[in-house]
Amino acid sequence: MPVRCVEKEGLTHLLKKCVPQFKMPGRSKITTMIEEKYSKSVDAVKKILSEVEDVAFTCDAVTITNSSRSFLTITAHFINKECLESICLMAARMDQISDDENSDDQGDSLEKAHNRSIVKVDGSENRELKMYLSLPQTSWESNPIMFWSSYKAAMPGLSKLALRYLTTPGSSVPSERLASAIKCVVCDSRSRMTDTHKTERVFLKSLNSKYWS
């Protein structure tokens, strides 16, 4: 709902009847509260991201229904306390799309980065692999993140490698779900909303409830 709805006569009348002692904050006050909450939440997320070992990023392009406006969203995926979490970091307006002249060079750099990330197997990791292959099979319903987290001490090399790849979502559903949140934020009744406010609202909407405390 647009922030200006707090000033509508119908809502004001309803609140006076239901909770006469409650004083509804004005539009500017609510906007300030959202900005303050965004600033605090960003600090909390930065602290968490600084403590995790791996972060995966996904990008999605979203076009608003019945509109020519398109947005590019960037979502971060990371493992926090044996759970895979996703947060939409940015929602930027796509005014124009241009081809990158250095796409081939970027492809080479990505390949080199991937090759550097591959862990070379030594004697200790061979022992870890033998230990892993000797373990009984787990059920399909088991959580692989919890499994590898519990074996960090026994198989540190394999555990680190497995958790690195488990950080990347197995499907595009998490990123698409968060990216679609912009459709709830951007609408015709919010045509005057700035890009900064759009990013703030999409970011807050993508947060887990535990970050709101």
JSON list of C-alpha atoms in Angstrom, two decimals:
[
{"chain": "A", "resi": 1, "resn": "MET", "atom": "CA", "xyz": [0.00, 0.00, 0.00]},
{"chain": "A", "resi": 2, "resn": "PRO", "atom": "CA", "xyz": [1.26, 3.52, -0.72]},
{"chain": "A", "resi": 3, "resn": "VAL", "atom": "CA", "xyz": [2.51, 5.42, 2.32]},
{"chain": "A", "resi": 4, "resn": "ARG", "atom": "CA", "xyz": [-0.03, 8.19, 1.69]},
{"chain": "A", "resi": 5, "resn": "CYS", "atom": "CA", "xyz": [-2.87, 5.79, 2.55]},
{"chain": "A", "resi": 6, "resn": "VAL", "atom": "CA", "xyz": [-2.35, 6.68, 6.24]},
{"chain": "A", "resi": 7, "resn": "GLU", "atom": "CA", "xyz": [-3.82, 10.10, 5.47]},
{"chain": "A", "resi": 8, "resn": "LYS", "atom": "CA", "xyz": [-6.97, 8.82, 3.79]},
{"chain": "A", "resi": 9, "resn": "GLU", "atom": "CA", "xyz": [-10.23, 9.73, 5.44]},
{"chain": "A", "resi": 10, "resn": "GLY", "atom": "CA", "xyz": [-11.59, 6.17, 5.52]},
{"chain": "A", "resi": 11, "resn": "LEU", "atom": "CA", "xyz": [-8.61, 4.71, 7.39]},
{"chain": "A", "resi": 12, "resn": "THR", "atom": "CA", "xyz": [-8.49, 7.64, 9.79]},
{"chain": "A", "resi": 13, "resn": "HIS", "atom": "CA", "xyz": [-12.18, 7.21, 10.61]},
{"chain": "A", "resi": 14, "resn": "LEU", "atom": "CA", "xyz": [-11.76, 3.45, 11.11]},
{"chain": "A", "resi": 15, "resn": "LEU", "atom": "CA", "xyz": [-8.88, 3.89, 13.53]},
{"chain": "A", "resi": 16, "resn": "LYS", "atom": "CA", "xyz": [-10.79, 6.48, 15.56]},
{"chain": "A", "resi": 17, "resn": "LYS", "atom": "CA", "xyz": [-13.64, 4.02, 15.97]},
{"chain": "A", "resi": 18, "resn": "CYS", "atom": "CA", "xyz": [-11.52, 0.92, 16.70]},
{"chain": "A", "resi": 19, "resn": "VAL", "atom": "CA", "xyz": [-8.55, 2.33, 18.61]},
{"chain": "A", "resi": 20, "resn": "PRO", "atom": "CA", "xyz": [-9.36, 5.92, 19.58]},
{"chain": "A", "resi": 21, "resn": "GLN", "atom": "CA", "xyz": [-6.19, 6.24, 21.69]},
{"chain": "A", "resi": 22, "resn": "PHE", "atom": "CA", "xyz": [-3.91, 5.37, 18.77]},
{"chain": "A", "resi": 23, "resn": "LYS", "atom": "CA", "xyz": [-2.34, 8.23, 16.83]},
{"chain": "A", "resi": 24, "resn": "MET", "atom": "CA", "xyz": [-1.43, 7.30, 13.27]},
{"chain": "A", "resi": 25, "resn": "PRO", "atom": "CA", "xyz": [1.97, 8.68, 12.21]},
{"chain": "A", "resi": 26, "resn": "GLY", "atom": "CA", "xyz": [2.04, 10.87, 9.13]},
{"chain": "A", "resi": 27, "resn": "ARG", "atom": "CA", "xyz": [3.40, 9.97, 5.72]},
{"chain": "A", "resi": 28, "resn": "SER", "atom": "CA", "xyz": [6.75, 11.68, 6.26]},
{"chain": "A", "resi": 29, "resn": "LYS", "atom": "CA", "xyz": [7.16, 10.00, 9.66]},
{"chain": "A", "resi": 30, "resn": "ILE", "atom": "CA", "xyz": [6.55, 6.53, 8.19]},
{"chain": "A", "resi": 31, "resn": "THR", "atom": "CA", "xyz": [9.05, 7.21, 5.40]},
{"chain": "A", "resi": 32, "resn": "THR", "atom": "CA", "xyz": [11.63, 8.22, 8.02]},
{"chain": "A", "resi": 33, "resn": "MET", "atom": "CA", "xyz": [10.89, 5.06, 10.02]},
{"chain": "A", "resi": 34, "resn": "ILE", "atom": "CA", "xyz": [11.41, 2.91, 6.91]},
{"chain": "A", "resi": 35, "resn": "GLU", "atom": "CA", "xyz": [14.75, 4.61, 6.17]},
{"chain": "A", "resi": 36, "resn": "GLU", "atom": "CA", "xyz": [15.91, 4.09, 9.77]},
{"chain": "A", "resi": 37, "resn": "LYS", "atom": "CA", "xyz": [14.89, 0.43, 9.70]},
{"chain": "A", "resi": 38, "resn": "TYR", "atom": "CA", "xyz": [16.67, -0.03, 6.37]},
{"chain": "A", "resi": 39, "resn": "SER", "atom": "CA", "xyz": [19.88, 1.47, 7.78]},
{"chain": "A", "resi": 40, "resn": "LYS", "atom": "CA", "xyz": [19.81, -0.80, 10.85]},
{"chain": "A", "resi": 41, "resn": "SER", "atom": "CA", "xyz": [18.98, -3.89, 8.79]},
{"chain": "A", "resi": 42, "resn": "VAL", "atom": "CA", "xyz": [21.82, -3.18, 6.34]},
{"chain": "A", "resi": 43, "resn": "ASP", "atom": "CA", "xyz": [24.28, -3.06, 9.24]},
{"chain": "A", "resi": 44, "resn": "ALA", "atom": "CA", "xyz": [22.96, -6.38, 10.56]},
{"chain": "A", "resi": 45, "resn": "VAL", "atom": "CA", "xyz": [23.19, -8.05, 7.14]},
{"chain": "A", "resi": 46, "resn": "LYS", "atom": "CA", "xyz": [26.71, -6.66, 6.56]},
{"chain": "A", "resi": 47, "resn": "LYS", "atom": "CA", "xyz": [27.81, -8.19, 9.86]},
{"chain": "A", "resi": 48, "resn": "ILE", "atom": "CA", "xyz": [26.39, -11.59, 8.90]},
{"chain": "A", "resi": 49, "resn": "LEU", "atom": "CA", "xyz": [27.89, -11.52, 5.41]},
{"chain": "A", "resi": 50, "resn": "SER", "atom": "CA", "xyz": [31.30, -10.66, 6.87]},
{"chain": "A", "resi": 51, "resn": "GLU", "atom": "CA", "xyz": [31.16, -13.84, 8.96]},
{"chain": "A", "resi": 52, "resn": "VAL", "atom": "CA", "xyz": [30.01, -16.33, 6.31]},
{"chain": "A", "resi": 53, "resn": "GLU", "atom": "CA", "xyz": [32.59, -18.11, 4.16]},
{"chain": "A", "resi": 54, "resn": "ASP", "atom": "CA", "xyz": [30.80, -18.09, 0.79]},
{"chain": "A", "resi": 55, "resn": "VAL", "atom": "CA", "xyz": [28.15, -15.94, -0.88]},
{"chain": "A", "resi": 56, "resn": "ALA", "atom": "CA", "xyz": [26.43, -16.66, -4.20]},
{"chain": "A", "resi": 57, "resn": "PHE", "atom": "CA", "xyz": [24.81, -13.90, -6.26]},
{"chain": "A", "resi": 58, "resn": "THR", "atom": "CA", "xyz": [21.98, -14.21, -8.76]},
{"chain": "A", "resi": 59, "resn": "CYS", "atom": "CA", "xyz": [20.44, -11.60, -11.06]},
{"chain": "A", "resi": 60, "resn": "ASP", "atom": "CA", "xyz": [16.89, -11.43, -12.35]},
{"chain": "A", "resi": 61, "resn": "ALA", "atom": "CA", "xyz": [15.12, -9.11, -14.75]},
{"chain": "A", "resi": 62, "resn": "VAL", "atom": "CA", "xyz": [11.55, -8.23, -13.79]},
{"chain": "A", "resi": 63, "resn": "THR", "atom": "CA", "xyz": [9.02, -6.37, -15.93]},
{"chain": "A", "resi": 64, "resn": "ILE", "atom": "CA", "xyz": [6.08, -4.79, -14.15]},
{"chain": "A", "resi": 65, "resn": "THR", "atom": "CA", "xyz": [2.71, -6.06, -15.37]},
{"chain": "A", "resi": 66, "resn": "ASN", "atom": "CA", "xyz": [0.90, -3.70, -17.78]},
{"chain": "A", "resi": 67, "resn": "SER", "atom": "CA", "xyz": [3.97, -1.49, -17.84]},
{"chain": "A", "resi": 68, "resn": "SER", "atom": "CA", "xyz": [7.14, -1.01, -19.84]},
{"chain": "A", "resi": 69, "resn": "ARG", "atom": "CA", "xyz": [9.24, -0.56, -16.71]},
{"chain": "A", "resi": 70, "resn": "SER", "atom": "CA", "xyz": [11.85, -3.26, -16.11]},
{"chain": "A", "resi": 71, "resn": "PHE", "atom": "CA", "xyz": [14.14, -3.76, -13.12]},
{"chain": "A", "resi": 72, "resn": "LEU", "atom": "CA", "xyz": [17.32, -5.70, -12.48]},
{"chain": "A", "resi": 73, "resn": "THR", "atom": "CA", "xyz": [17.49, -7.33, -9.05]},
{"chain": "A", "resi": 74, "resn": "ILE", "atom": "CA", "xyz": [20.58, -8.75, -7.34]},
{"chain": "A", "resi": 75, "resn": "THR", "atom": "CA", "xyz": [20.05, -11.43, -4.69]},
{"chain": "A", "resi": 76, "resn": "ALA", "atom": "CA", "xyz": [22.64, -12.80, -2.27]},
{"chain": "A", "resi": 77, "resn": "HIS", "atom": "CA", "xyz": [22.48, -16.42, -1.10]},
{"chain": "A", "resi": 78, "resn": "PHE", "atom": "CA", "xyz": [24.48, -17.63, 1.90]},
{"chain": "A", "resi": 79, "resn": "ILE", "atom": "CA", "xyz": [24.48, -20.28, 4.62]},
{"chain": "A", "resi": 80, "resn": "ASN", "atom": "CA", "xyz": [23.74, -18.97, 8.10]},
{"chain": "A", "resi": 81, "resn": "LYS", "atom": "CA", "xyz": [23.39, -21.35, 11.05]},
{"chain": "A", "resi": 82, "resn": "GLU", "atom": "CA", "xyz": [22.90, -24.41, 8.81]},
{"chain": "A", "resi": 83, "resn": "CYS", "atom": "CA", "xyz": [20.18, -22.69, 6.76]},
{"chain": "A", "resi": 84, "resn": "LEU", "atom": "CA", "xyz": [20.36, -21.30, 3.23]},
{"chain": "A", "resi": 85, "resn": "GLU", "atom": "CA", "xyz": [19.12, -17.72, 3.26]},
{"chain": "A", "resi": 86, "resn": "SER", "atom": "CA", "xyz": [18.46, -15.25, 0.45]},
{"chain": "A", "resi": 87, "resn": "ILE", "atom": "CA", "xyz": [18.27, -11.45, 0.54]},
{"chain": "A", "resi": 88, "resn": "CYS", "atom": "CA", "xyz": [17.54, -9.08, -2.33]},
{"chain": "A", "resi": 89, "resn": "LEU", "atom": "CA", "xyz": [20.31, -6.48, -2.17]},
{"chain": "A", "resi": 90, "resn": "MET", "atom": "CA", "xyz": [19.33, -4.16, -5.02]},
{"chain": "A", "resi": 91, "resn": "ALA", "atom": "CA", "xyz": [16.52, -3.36, -7.45]},
{"chain": "A", "resi": 92, "resn": "ALA", "atom": "CA", "xyz": [17.69, -1.00, -10.19]},
{"chain": "A", "resi": 93, "resn": "ARG", "atom": "CA", "xyz": [15.71, 0.41, -13.12]},
{"chain": "A", "resi": 94, "resn": "MET", "atom": "CA", "xyz": [16.85, -0.91, -16.50]},
{"chain": "A", "resi": 95, "resn": "ASP", "atom": "CA", "xyz": [16.64, 2.15, -18.71]},
{"chain": "A", "resi": 96, "resn": "GLN", "atom": "CA", "xyz": [18.70, 0.61, -21.48]},
{"chain": "A", "resi": 97, "resn": "ILE", "atom": "CA", "xyz": [20.52, -2.61, -22.23]},
{"chain": "A", "resi": 98, "resn": "SER", "atom": "CA", "xyz": [23.88, -2.53, -23.97]},
{"chain": "A", "resi": 99, "resn": "ASP", "atom": "CA", "xyz": [26.22, -5.29, -25.10]},
{"chain": "A", "resi": 100, "resn": "ASP", "atom": "CA", "xyz": [29.51, -5.53, -23.26]},
{"chain": "A", "resi": 101, "resn": "GLU", "atom": "CA", "xyz": [32.41, -5.33, -25.66]},
{"chain": "A", "resi": 102, "resn": "ASN", "atom": "CA", "xyz": [34.65, -7.19, -23.23]},
{"chain": "A", "resi": 103, "resn": "SER", "atom": "CA", "xyz": [32.36, -10.18, -22.70]},
{"chain": "A", "resi": 104, "resn": "ASP", "atom": "CA", "xyz": [35.01, -12.63, -23.96]},
{"chain": "A", "resi": 105, "resn": "ASP", "atom": "CA", "xyz": [37.57, -11.27, -21.53]},
{"chain": "A", "resi": 106, "resn": "GLN", "atom": "CA", "xyz": [35.07, -11.56, -18.70]},
{"chain": "A", "resi": 107, "resn": "GLY", "atom": "CA", "xyz": [34.40, -15.17, -19.65]},
{"chain": "A", "resi": 108, "resn": "ASP", "atom": "CA", "xyz": [38.12, -15.92, -19.44]},
{"chain": "A", "resi": 109, "resn": "SER", "atom": "CA", "xyz": [38.40, -14.26, -16.04]},
{"chain": "A", "resi": 110, "resn": "LEU", "atom": "CA", "xyz": [35.42, -16.23, -14.71]},
{"chain": "A", "resi": 111, "resn": "GLU", "atom": "CA", "xyz": [36.95, -19.48, -15.91]},
{"chain": "A", "resi": 112, "resn": "LYS", "atom": "CA", "xyz": [40.27, -18.64, -14.25]},
{"chain": "A", "resi": 113, "resn": "ALA", "atom": "CA", "xyz": [38.48, -17.76, -11.01]},
{"chain": "A", "resi": 114, "resn": "HIS", "atom": "CA", "xyz": [36.65, -21.09, -11.12]},
{"chain": "A", "resi": 115, "resn": "ASN", "atom": "CA", "xyz": [39.87, -23.01, -11.69]},
{"chain": "A", "resi": 116, "resn": "ARG", "atom": "CA", "xyz": [41.49, -21.25, -8.74]},
{"chain": "A", "resi": 117, "resn": "SER", "atom": "CA", "xyz": [38.55, -22.17, -6.52]},
{"chain": "A", "resi": 118, "resn": "ILE", "atom": "CA", "xyz": [38.96, -25.89, -7.17]},
{"chain": "A", "resi": 119, "resn": "VAL", "atom": "CA", "xyz": [40.59, -27.51, -4.19]},
{"chain": "A", "resi": 120, "resn": "LYS", "atom": "CA", "xyz": [43.52, -29.75, -5.03]},
{"chain": "A", "resi": 121, "resn": "VAL", "atom": "CA", "xyz": [43.24, -33.19, -3.49]},
{"chain": "A", "resi": 122, "resn": "ASP", "atom": "CA", "xyz": [46.10, -34.24, -1.23]},
{"chain": "A", "resi": 123, "resn": "GLY", "atom": "CA", "xyz": [46.65, -37.23, 1.04]},
{"chain": "A", "resi": 124, "resn": "SER", "atom": "CA", "xyz": [44.41, -35.98, 3.87]},
{"chain": "A", "resi": 125, "resn": "GLU", "atom": "CA", "xyz": [41.55, -35.27, 1.50]},
{"chain": "A", "resi": 126, "resn": "ASN", "atom": "CA", "xyz": [41.92, -38.75, 0.00]},
{"chain": "A", "resi": 127, "resn": "ARG", "atom": "CA", "xyz": [41.37, -40.08, 3.51]},
{"chain": "A", "resi": 128, "resn": "GLU", "atom": "CA", "xyz": [38.33, -37.80, 3.85]},
{"chain": "A", "resi": 129, "resn": "LEU", "atom": "CA", "xyz": [36.93, -39.12, 0.58]},
{"chain": "A", "resi": 130, "resn": "LYS", "atom": "CA", "xyz": [37.36, -42.72, 1.74]},
{"chain": "A", "resi": 131, "resn": "MET", "atom": "CA", "xyz": [35.64, -41.85, 5.01]},
{"chain": "A", "resi": 132, "resn": "TYR", "atom": "CA", "xyz": [32.76, -40.19, 3.16]},
{"chain": "A", "resi": 133, "resn": "LEU", "atom": "CA", "xyz": [32.29, -43.17, 0.83]},
{"chain": "A", "resi": 134, "resn": "SER", "atom": "CA", "xyz": [32.22, -45.52, 3.84]},
{"chain": "A", "resi": 135, "resn": "LEU", "atom": "CA", "xyz": [29.33, -43.65, 5.46]},
{"chain": "A", "resi": 136, "resn": "PRO", "atom": "CA", "xyz": [25.81, -45.10, 5.15]},
{"chain": "A", "resi": 137, "resn": "GLN", "atom": "CA", "xyz": [23.50, -43.39, 2.69]},
{"chain": "A", "resi": 138, "resn": "THR", "atom": "CA", "xyz": [21.17, -40.78, 4.13]},
{"chain": "A", "resi": 139, "resn": "SER", "atom": "CA", "xyz": [17.52, -40.36, 3.23]},
{"chain": "A", "resi": 140, "resn": "TRP", "atom": "CA", "xyz": [16.34, -38.01, 0.50]},
{"chain": "A", "resi": 141, "resn": "GLU", "atom": "CA", "xyz": [14.66, -35.85, 3.14]},
{"chain": "A", "resi": 142, "resn": "SER", "atom": "CA", "xyz": [17.92, -35.14, 4.98]},
{"chain": "A", "resi": 143, "resn": "ASN", "atom": "CA", "xyz": [19.42, -31.65, 4.95]},
{"chain": "A", "resi": 144, "resn": "PRO", "atom": "CA", "xyz": [22.81, -31.69, 3.14]},
{"chain": "A", "resi": 145, "resn": "ILE", "atom": "CA", "xyz": [23.85, -28.41, 4.79]},
{"chain": "A", "resi": 146, "resn": "MET", "atom": "CA", "xyz": [23.31, -29.87, 8.25]},
{"chain": "A", "resi": 147, "resn": "PHE", "atom": "CA", "xyz": [25.08, -33.08, 7.20]},
{"chain": "A", "resi": 148, "resn": "TRP", "atom": "CA", "xyz": [28.26, -31.35, 6.05]},
{"chain": "A", "resi": 149, "resn": "SER", "atom": "CA", "xyz": [28.19, -28.89, 8.94]},
{"chain": "A", "resi": 150, "resn": "SER", "atom": "CA", "xyz": [28.22, -31.82, 11.38]},
{"chain": "A", "resi": 151, "resn": "TYR", "atom": "CA", "xyz": [31.28, -33.31, 9.66]},
{"chain": "A", "resi": 152, "resn": "LYS", "atom": "CA", "xyz": [33.41, -30.13, 9.60]},
{"chain": "A", "resi": 153, "resn": "ALA", "atom": "CA", "xyz": [35.82, -31.54, 12.16]},
{"chain": "A", "resi": 154, "resn": "ALA", "atom": "CA", "xyz": [36.08, -35.03, 10.66]},
{"chain": "A", "resi": 155, "resn": "MET", "atom": "CA", "xyz": [36.19, -33.96, 6.98]},
{"chain": "A", "resi": 156, "resn": "PRO", "atom": "CA", "xyz": [37.24, -30.29, 6.91]},
{"chain": "A", "resi": 157, "resn": "GLY", "atom": "CA", "xyz": [38.33, -30.27, 3.26]},
{"chain": "A", "resi": 158, "resn": "LEU", "atom": "CA", "xyz": [35.29, -31.99, 1.79]},
{"chain": "A", "resi": 159, "resn": "SER", "atom": "CA", "xyz": [32.96, -30.11, 4.11]},
{"chain": "A", "resi": 160, "resn": "LYS", "atom": "CA", "xyz": [34.32, -26.73, 2.98]},
{"chain": "A", "resi": 161, "resn": "LEU", "atom": "CA", "xyz": [34.06, -27.71, -0.67]},
{"chain": "A", "resi": 162, "resn": "ALA", "atom": "CA", "xyz": [30.53, -29.10, -0.31]},
{"chain": "A", "resi": 163, "resn": "LEU", "atom": "CA", "xyz": [29.21, -26.07, 1.59]},
{"chain": "A", "resi": 164, "resn": "ARG", "atom": "CA", "xyz": [30.75, -23.77, -1.01]},
{"chain": "A", "resi": 165, "resn": "TYR", "atom": "CA", "xyz": [28.65, -25.34, -3.78]},
{"chain": "A", "resi": 166, "resn": "LEU", "atom": "CA", "xyz": [25.57, -25.78, -1.58]},
{"chain": "A", "resi": 167, "resn": "THR", "atom": "CA", "xyz": [25.52, -22.00, -1.17]},
{"chain": "A", "resi": 168, "resn": "THR", "atom": "CA", "xyz": [24.25, -21.76, -4.75]},
{"chain": "A", "resi": 169, "resn": "PRO", "atom": "CA", "xyz": [20.49, -22.49, -4.87]},
{"chain": "A", "resi": 170, "resn": "GLY", "atom": "CA", "xyz": [19.49, -25.63, -6.73]},
{"chain": "A", "resi": 171, "resn": "SER", "atom": "CA", "xyz": [16.83, -23.71, -8.65]},
{"chain": "A", "resi": 172, "resn": "SER", "atom": "CA", "xyz": [15.93, -20.15, -9.54]},
{"chain": "A", "resi": 173, "resn": "VAL", "atom": "CA", "xyz": [12.84, -20.17, -7.30]},
{"chain": "A", "resi": 174, "resn": "PRO", "atom": "CA", "xyz": [14.38, -18.29, -4.31]},
{"chain": "A", "resi": 175, "resn": "SER", "atom": "CA", "xyz": [15.78, -15.47, -6.44]},
{"chain": "A", "resi": 176, "resn": "GLU", "atom": "CA", "xyz": [12.66, -15.24, -8.61]},
{"chain": "A", "resi": 177, "resn": "ARG", "atom": "CA", "xyz": [10.41, -15.11, -5.55]},
{"chain": "A", "resi": 178, "resn": "LEU", "atom": "CA", "xyz": [12.40, -12.24, -4.07]},
{"chain": "A", "resi": 179, "resn": "ALA", "atom": "CA", "xyz": [12.66, -10.50, -7.42]},
{"chain": "A", "resi": 180, "resn": "SER", "atom": "CA", "xyz": [8.89, -10.64, -7.86]},
{"chain": "A", "resi": 181, "resn": "ALA", "atom": "CA", "xyz": [8.56, -8.68, -4.61]},
{"chain": "A", "resi": 182, "resn": "ILE", "atom": "CA", "xyz": [9.26, -5.55, -6.62]},
{"chain": "A", "resi": 183, "resn": "LYS", "atom": "CA", "xyz": [5.87, -6.01, -8.29]},
{"chain": "A", "resi": 184, "resn": "CYS", "atom": "CA", "xyz": [4.30, -5.38, -4.87]},
{"chain": "A", "resi": 185, "resn": "VAL", "atom": "CA", "xyz": [6.45, -2.29, -4.33]},
{"chain": "A", "resi": 186, "resn": "VAL", "atom": "CA", "xyz": [6.29, -0.64, -7.75]},
{"chain": "A", "resi": 187, "resn": "CYS", "atom": "CA", "xyz": [2.81, 0.16, -9.01]},
{"chain": "A", "resi": 188, "resn": "ASP", "atom": "CA", "xyz": [0.94, 3.02, -10.67]},
{"chain": "A", "resi": 189, "resn": "SER", "atom": "CA", "xyz": [-0.01, 4.49, -7.29]},
{"chain": "A", "resi": 190, "resn": "ARG", "atom": "CA", "xyz": [3.69, 4.76, -6.43]},
{"chain": "A", "resi": 191, "resn": "SER", "atom": "CA", "xyz": [4.90, 6.42, -9.60]},
{"chain": "A", "resi": 192, "resn": "ARG", "atom": "CA", "xyz": [6.76, 9.14, -7.66]},
{"chain": "A", "resi": 193, "resn": "MET", "atom": "CA", "xyz": [8.84, 6.70, -5.58]},
{"chain": "A", "resi": 194, "resn": "THR", "atom": "CA", "xyz": [12.57, 7.17, -6.04]},
{"chain": "A", "resi": 195, "resn": "ASP", "atom": "CA", "xyz": [14.94, 4.34, -6.94]},
{"chain": "A", "resi": 196, "resn": "THR", "atom": "CA", "xyz": [16.48, 4.56, -3.48]},
{"chain": "A", "resi": 197, "resn": "HIS", "atom": "CA", "xyz": [13.13, 4.02, -1.79]},
{"chain": "A", "resi": 198, "resn": "LYS", "atom": "CA", "xyz": [12.36, 1.11, -4.13]},
{"chain": "A", "resi": 199, "resn": "THR", "atom": "CA", "xyz": [15.60, -0.61, -3.18]},
{"chain": "A", "resi": 200, "resn": "GLU", "atom": "CA", "xyz": [14.93, -0.02, 0.51]},
{"chain": "A", "resi": 201, "resn": "ARG", "atom": "CA", "xyz": [11.45, -1.52, 0.38]},
{"chain": "A", "resi": 202, "resn": "VAL", "atom": "CA", "xyz": [12.43, -4.53, -1.74]},
{"chain": "A", "resi": 203, "resn": "PHE", "atom": "CA", "xyz": [15.37, -5.19, 0.59]},
{"chain": "A", "resi": 204, "resn": "LEU", "atom": "CA", "xyz": [13.19, -5.02, 3.72]},
{"chain": "A", "resi": 205, "resn": "LYS", "atom": "CA", "xyz": [10.52, -7.21, 2.15]},
{"chain": "A", "resi": 206, "resn": "SER", "atom": "CA", "xyz": [13.07, -9.92, 1.38]},
{"chain": "A", "resi": 207, "resn": "LEU", "atom": "CA", "xyz": [14.39, -10.05, 4.95]},
{"chain": "A", "resi": 208, "resn": "ASN", "atom": "CA", "xyz": [13.64, -12.97, 7.23]},
{"chain": "A", "resi": 209, "resn": "SER", "atom": "CA", "xyz": [11.46, -12.06, 10.23]},
{"chain": "A", "resi": 210, "resn": "LYS", "atom": "CA", "xyz": [14.38, -12.62, 12.63]},
{"chain": "A", "resi": 211, "resn": "TYR", "atom": "CA", "xyz": [16.14, -9.56, 11.19]},
{"chain": "A", "resi": 212, "resn": "TRP", "atom": "CA", "xyz": [13.22, -7.34, 12.20]},
{"chain": "A", "resi": 213, "resn": "SER", "atom": "CA", "xyz": [13.70, -7.78, 15.93]}
]
